Amino acid sequence: MVKIDLHTHSTASDGTLTPEELVRRAKQHGVAVLSLTDHDTTQGLSSFLRACKKYNVRGITGVELSAEAPFTLHILGYRFDPSCSFLEEALQDLRVQRDVRNRRICEVLQKLGMDVSLEEAEREAGGEVVARPHIARVLIRKGYAQDMRSSFGRFLGRGALAYVPREKFSPEASIAMIRQCNGVAVLAHPGQTELPEEQFERLLRDLTDLGLWGLECVSPHHTAREMYDFMRLAAKYGLFVTAGSDFHGANRPGVSLGVTVEDALLPWARLGIVM
């Protein structure tokens, strides 16, 4: 058995640990293989990889892209070349659109009578990407919400009072960008799509045709039954099984680093890892 985590976030997006702090925490928790998969940015990867060497943790380059769909659809990219200008230029454009959205959210909150500014959210972030959890923390700090759950439930989640949709890549573009930079694409926490079984299988078939490489079957987002069903579908469509916690630090309480799996779960060589 081996402890791994192929789905984590740092202060470069919406986590609360810096890339080095994340690696150090992973080492303390006995994690042998780790990937940093920040939302829409690769800016934390250089310090992440340096820290992996420092603490003797096997590191894999990663990113998490939100794909356009009427449901939650996140694509993880692994083992890509972090210097690939094609991916970084596309992510920069996406971050510009995210900034526009954040400003609009703050404007809506202000119209609702809440003293919340984008500058305060930027200070909460302390990194390159400002995201809704940072705005949520401002709401909590100023007493407008009790915790992250109430912040999203009342103000920031889909359909809530201050929800503003944002620009996203299509599923096809998400997978193509990752592959163009010599990476592999994985469907993150598939249970979050909340699709009926037949519709989900159709989605999985379509994504596989577009070049999907793997399916994140082992996740704290899933029940034991869901993990079994996702593994069965991965085998049916020739996809590799991956595992990750979706760790965000204090922004996602109750989620710990590391998932224990069989040593042979993944073809590690294809991810650039010698086990």
CSV table of C-alpha atoms in Angstrom, one decimal:
chain,number,residue,atom,x,y,z
A,1,MET,CA,0.0,0.0,0.0
A,2,VAL,CA,1.1,3.6,-0.7
A,3,LYS,CA,-0.2,7.0,0.4
A,4,ILE,CA,-0.7,9.4,-2.5
A,5,ASP,CA,-2.6,12.6,-3.2
A,6,LEU,CA,-3.1,13.7,-6.8
A,7,HIS,CA,-5.6,16.5,-6.1
A,8,THR,CA,-4.4,19.4,-3.8
A,9,HIS,CA,-4.6,23.2,-3.8
A,10,SER,CA,-2.3,25.9,-2.5
A,11,THR,CA,-2.4,29.6,-1.9
A,12,ALA,CA,-1.6,30.0,-5.7
A,13,SER,CA,-5.4,29.4,-6.1
A,14,ASP,CA,-7.9,28.8,-3.3
A,15,GLY,CA,-5.9,26.7,-0.7
A,16,THR,CA,-4.6,28.1,2.6
A,17,LEU,CA,-1.1,26.5,2.5
A,18,THR,CA,1.8,27.7,0.3
A,19,PRO,CA,3.2,25.2,-2.1
A,20,GLU,CA,6.1,24.5,0.2
A,21,GLU,CA,3.9,24.2,3.3
A,22,LEU,CA,1.7,21.8,1.4
A,23,VAL,CA,4.7,19.5,0.5
A,24,ARG,CA,5.9,19.7,4.1
A,25,ARG,CA,2.5,18.8,5.4
A,26,ALA,CA,2.3,15.9,2.9
A,27,LYS,CA,5.7,14.6,4.1
A,28,GLN,CA,4.5,14.7,7.7
A,29,HIS,CA,1.4,12.7,6.7
A,30,GLY,CA,3.4,10.1,5.0
A,31,VAL,CA,2.4,11.0,1.4
A,32,ALA,CA,4.8,9.5,-1.1
A,33,VAL,CA,3.4,10.9,-4.4
A,34,LEU,CA,1.8,14.4,-4.6
A,35,SER,CA,0.4,16.6,-7.3
A,36,LEU,CA,-0.4,20.3,-6.9
A,37,THR,CA,-3.6,20.9,-9.0
A,38,ASP,CA,-4.4,24.6,-8.4
A,39,HIS,CA,-7.4,26.1,-10.2
A,40,ASP,CA,-6.6,27.7,-13.6
A,41,THR,CA,-3.0,28.4,-12.7
A,42,THR,CA,0.5,26.8,-12.8
A,43,GLN,CA,2.1,29.6,-10.9
A,44,GLY,CA,2.8,27.5,-7.8
A,45,LEU,CA,4.4,24.6,-9.6
A,46,SER,CA,8.0,25.8,-9.6
A,47,SER,CA,8.1,26.3,-5.8
A,48,PHE,CA,6.1,23.0,-5.4
A,49,LEU,CA,8.7,21.0,-7.4
A,50,ARG,CA,11.6,22.6,-5.5
A,51,ALA,CA,9.9,21.7,-2.2
A,52,CYS,CA,9.3,18.1,-3.4
A,53,LYS,CA,13.1,17.7,-3.9
A,54,LYS,CA,13.8,19.3,-0.6
A,55,TYR,CA,11.5,17.0,1.4
A,56,ASN,CA,12.0,13.9,-0.8
A,57,VAL,CA,8.4,13.7,-2.0
A,58,ARG,CA,7.7,12.5,-5.6
A,59,GLY,CA,6.0,15.4,-7.3
A,60,ILE,CA,3.8,15.6,-10.4
A,61,THR,CA,2.9,18.8,-12.2
A,62,GLY,CA,-0.9,19.4,-12.1
A,63,VAL,CA,-3.7,21.8,-12.8
A,64,GLU,CA,-7.5,21.8,-12.4
A,65,LEU,CA,-9.7,23.4,-15.1
A,66,SER,CA,-13.4,24.1,-14.8
A,67,ALA,CA,-15.1,23.0,-18.0
A,68,GLU,CA,-18.2,24.5,-19.5
A,69,ALA,CA,-21.3,22.4,-18.6
A,70,PRO,CA,-24.7,22.9,-16.9
A,71,PHE,CA,-23.2,20.9,-14.0
A,72,THR,CA,-19.9,20.7,-12.2
A,73,LEU,CA,-17.3,19.4,-14.6
A,74,HIS,CA,-13.6,19.7,-13.6
A,75,ILE,CA,-10.7,18.4,-15.6
A,76,LEU,CA,-7.4,17.6,-14.0
A,77,GLY,CA,-4.2,17.8,-16.0
A,78,TYR,CA,-1.0,15.9,-15.0
A,79,ARG,CA,2.6,15.4,-16.1
A,80,PHE,CA,2.5,18.3,-18.6
A,81,ASP,CA,5.5,20.6,-19.3
A,82,PRO,CA,5.0,23.6,-16.9
A,83,SER,CA,6.9,25.8,-19.4
A,84,CYS,CA,4.4,25.2,-22.1
A,85,SER,CA,3.4,28.7,-23.3
A,86,PHE,CA,0.2,27.5,-25.0
A,87,LEU,CA,-1.4,26.4,-21.7
A,88,GLU,CA,-0.1,29.3,-19.7
A,89,GLU,CA,-1.3,31.9,-22.1
A,90,ALA,CA,-4.8,30.3,-22.1
A,91,LEU,CA,-4.8,30.3,-18.3
A,92,GLN,CA,-3.8,33.9,-18.2
A,93,ASP,CA,-6.8,34.8,-20.3
A,94,LEU,CA,-9.0,32.8,-18.1
A,95,ARG,CA,-7.7,34.5,-14.9
A,96,VAL,CA,-8.5,37.9,-16.4
A,97,GLN,CA,-12.1,36.7,-16.9
A,98,ARG,CA,-12.1,35.4,-13.3
A,99,ASP,CA,-11.0,38.8,-12.0
A,100,VAL,CA,-13.9,40.5,-13.9
A,101,ARG,CA,-16.3,38.0,-12.3
A,102,ASN,CA,-14.8,38.6,-8.8
A,103,ARG,CA,-15.3,42.3,-9.1
A,104,ARG,CA,-18.9,41.8,-10.2
A,105,ILE,CA,-19.6,39.5,-7.2
A,106,CYS,CA,-18.3,42.2,-4.9
A,107,GLU,CA,-20.4,44.8,-6.6
A,108,VAL,CA,-23.5,42.6,-6.1
A,109,LEU,CA,-22.6,42.1,-2.4
A,110,GLN,CA,-22.2,45.9,-2.0
A,111,LYS,CA,-25.7,46.4,-3.5
A,112,LEU,CA,-27.0,44.0,-1.0
A,113,GLY,CA,-25.6,46.2,1.8
A,114,MET,CA,-22.4,44.3,2.6
A,115,ASP,CA,-19.1,46.2,2.9
A,116,VAL,CA,-17.0,43.7,0.8
A,117,SER,CA,-14.3,44.9,-1.7
A,118,LEU,CA,-12.2,43.0,-4.3
A,119,GLU,CA,-9.1,44.4,-2.6
A,120,GLU,CA,-10.1,42.7,0.7
A,121,ALA,CA,-10.5,39.4,-1.2
A,122,GLU,CA,-7.1,39.9,-2.8
A,123,ARG,CA,-5.5,40.3,0.6
A,124,GLU,CA,-7.2,37.1,1.7
A,125,ALA,CA,-5.9,35.2,-1.3
A,126,GLY,CA,-2.2,36.2,-0.9
A,127,GLY,CA,-1.6,34.5,-4.3
A,128,GLU,CA,-2.2,35.0,-8.0
A,129,VAL,CA,-5.8,33.6,-8.3
A,130,VAL,CA,-8.6,35.2,-6.3
A,131,ALA,CA,-11.6,32.8,-6.0
A,132,ARG,CA,-14.9,32.7,-4.3
A,133,PRO,CA,-13.5,31.1,-1.1
A,134,HIS,CA,-11.5,34.3,-0.5
A,135,ILE,CA,-14.6,36.4,-0.8
A,136,ALA,CA,-16.4,33.9,1.5
A,137,ARG,CA,-13.6,34.5,4.1
A,138,VAL,CA,-14.2,38.2,4.0
A,139,LEU,CA,-17.9,37.6,4.5
A,140,ILE,CA,-17.1,35.4,7.5
A,141,ARG,CA,-14.6,37.9,9.0
A,142,LYS,CA,-17.0,40.7,8.7
A,143,GLY,CA,-19.9,38.8,10.3
A,144,TYR,CA,-22.1,38.5,7.2
A,145,ALA,CA,-21.8,34.7,7.3
A,146,GLN,CA,-21.1,32.1,9.9
A,147,ASP,CA,-18.9,29.7,8.0
A,148,MET,CA,-17.9,28.7,4.4
A,149,ARG,CA,-21.0,26.6,4.0
A,150,SER,CA,-23.4,29.5,4.8
A,151,SER,CA,-21.3,31.9,2.7
A,152,PHE,CA,-21.8,29.7,-0.4
A,153,GLY,CA,-25.3,28.6,0.5
A,154,ARG,CA,-26.6,32.1,0.9
A,155,PHE,CA,-24.4,34.3,-1.2
A,156,LEU,CA,-21.8,32.7,-3.5
A,157,GLY,CA,-22.9,29.2,-4.6
A,158,ARG,CA,-24.8,28.5,-7.9
A,159,GLY,CA,-28.2,30.2,-7.7
A,160,ALA,CA,-27.3,32.2,-4.5
A,161,LEU,CA,-27.9,35.9,-4.1
A,162,ALA,CA,-24.5,37.1,-5.4
A,163,TYR,CA,-23.6,34.2,-7.7
A,164,VAL,CA,-22.1,35.3,-11.0
A,165,PRO,CA,-21.2,32.8,-13.7
A,166,ARG,CA,-17.7,32.9,-15.3
A,167,GLU,CA,-16.0,32.1,-18.5
A,168,LYS,CA,-14.8,28.5,-18.8
A,169,PHE,CA,-13.1,26.3,-21.4
A,170,SER,CA,-15.1,23.7,-23.2
A,171,PRO,CA,-14.4,20.1,-22.2
A,172,GLU,CA,-12.8,19.6,-25.6
A,173,ALA,CA,-10.6,22.6,-25.2
A,174,SER,CA,-9.6,21.6,-21.7
A,175,ILE,CA,-8.5,18.2,-22.7
A,176,ALA,CA,-6.8,19.4,-25.9
A,177,MET,CA,-4.7,22.0,-24.0
A,178,ILE,CA,-3.5,19.5,-21.5
A,179,ARG,CA,-2.6,17.0,-24.2
A,180,GLN,CA,-0.9,19.7,-26.4
A,181,CYS,CA,1.5,20.2,-23.5
A,182,ASN,CA,2.3,16.5,-23.3
A,183,GLY,CA,0.0,16.0,-20.3
A,184,VAL,CA,-2.8,13.5,-19.5
A,185,ALA,CA,-6.4,14.6,-18.6
A,186,VAL,CA,-8.5,13.2,-15.8
A,187,LEU,CA,-12.1,13.8,-14.8
A,188,ALA,CA,-12.1,15.1,-11.3
A,189,HIS,CA,-14.5,14.0,-8.5
A,190,PRO,CA,-17.0,12.6,-11.0
A,191,GLY,CA,-19.7,12.3,-8.3
A,192,GLN,CA,-20.0,16.1,-8.3
A,193,THR,CA,-21.5,16.0,-11.7
A,194,GLU,CA,-24.6,14.6,-10.0
A,195,LEU,CA,-25.8,13.1,-13.3
A,196,PRO,CA,-28.0,10.1,-13.5
A,197,GLU,CA,-26.1,6.9,-14.3
A,198,GLU,CA,-27.0,6.8,-18.0
A,199,GLN,CA,-26.2,10.5,-18.6
A,200,PHE,CA,-22.9,10.2,-16.7
A,201,GLU,CA,-21.9,7.2,-18.8
A,202,ARG,CA,-22.7,9.1,-22.0
A,203,LEU,CA,-20.5,12.0,-20.7
A,204,LEU,CA,-17.7,9.6,-19.9
A,205,ARG,CA,-17.9,8.0,-23.3
A,206,ASP,CA,-17.8,11.5,-25.0
A,207,LEU,CA,-14.8,12.7,-22.9
A,208,THR,CA,-13.0,9.5,-23.6
A,209,ASP,CA,-13.4,10.1,-27.3
A,210,LEU,CA,-11.9,13.5,-26.8
A,211,GLY,CA,-8.8,12.0,-25.2
A,212,LEU,CA,-9.6,11.7,-21.5
A,213,TRP,CA,-6.9,9.5,-19.9
A,214,GLY,CA,-8.2,8.8,-16.4
A,215,LEU,CA,-11.0,9.0,-13.8
A,216,GLU,CA,-10.6,10.2,-10.2
A,217,CYS,CA,-12.4,7.3,-8.6
A,218,VAL,CA,-10.9,7.4,-5.1
A,219,SER,CA,-12.0,10.6,-3.4
A,220,PRO,CA,-13.5,11.7,-0.1
A,221,HIS,CA,-16.3,13.2,-2.2
A,222,HIS,CA,-17.5,9.6,-3.0
A,223,THR,CA,-19.2,6.9,-1.1
A,224,ALA,CA,-17.7,3.4,-1.2
A,225,ARG,CA,-20.4,2.3,-3.6
A,226,GLU,CA,-19.7,5.3,-5.9
A,227,MET,CA,-16.0,4.5,-5.9
A,228,TYR,CA,-16.7,0.9,-6.9
A,229,ASP,CA,-19.1,2.1,-9.7
A,230,PHE,CA,-16.5,4.6,-11.0
A,231,MET,CA,-13.8,2.0,-11.1
A,232,ARG,CA,-16.1,-0.3,-13.0
A,233,LEU,CA,-16.7,2.4,-15.6
A,234,ALA,CA,-13.0,3.3,-15.8
A,235,ALA,CA,-12.3,-0.4,-16.7
A,236,LYS,CA,-15.1,-0.4,-19.2
A,237,TYR,CA,-13.8,2.6,-21.1
A,238,GLY,CA,-10.1,1.9,-20.7
A,239,LEU,CA,-9.4,4.8,-18.3
A,240,PHE,CA,-6.8,4.8,-15.5
A,241,VAL,CA,-8.0,5.1,-11.9
A,242,THR,CA,-6.6,8.1,-9.9
A,243,ALA,CA,-7.0,9.1,-6.3
A,244,GLY,CA,-6.9,12.5,-4.5
A,245,SER,CA,-8.3,14.3,-1.5
A,246,ASP,CA,-9.2,17.7,-3.1
A,247,PHE,CA,-7.3,19.3,-0.2
A,248,HIS,CA,-7.8,23.0,0.3
A,249,GLY,CA,-6.5,23.4,3.9
A,250,ALA,CA,-8.7,25.5,6.1
A,251,ASN,CA,-10.9,26.4,3.2
A,252,ARG,CA,-12.2,22.9,3.2
A,253,PRO,CA,-12.4,21.7,6.8
A,254,GLY,CA,-12.4,18.0,7.5
A,255,VAL,CA,-10.4,17.0,4.4
A,256,SER,CA,-7.0,15.6,5.2
A,257,LEU,CA,-4.0,15.1,2.9
A,258,GLY,CA,-3.4,11.7,1.5
A,259,VAL,CA,-5.3,8.7,0.2
A,260,THR,CA,-4.0,5.1,0.8
A,261,VAL,CA,-4.2,2.9,-2.3
A,262,GLU,CA,-2.6,-0.2,-3.8
A,263,ASP,CA,0.9,0.3,-5.1
A,264,ALA,CA,-0.2,-0.8,-8.6
A,265,LEU,CA,-3.2,1.5,-8.8
A,266,LEU,CA,-1.6,3.8,-11.4
A,267,PRO,CA,1.0,3.2,-14.2
A,268,TRP,CA,3.4,5.5,-12.4
A,269,ALA,CA,5.9,5.6,-15.3
A,270,ARG,CA,3.3,7.3,-17.5
A,271,LEU,CA,3.1,10.0,-14.8
A,272,GLY,CA,6.9,10.4,-14.8
A,273,ILE,CA,7.3,8.7,-11.4
A,274,VAL,CA,9.7,5.9,-10.6
A,275,MET,CA,8.2,3.8,-7.7
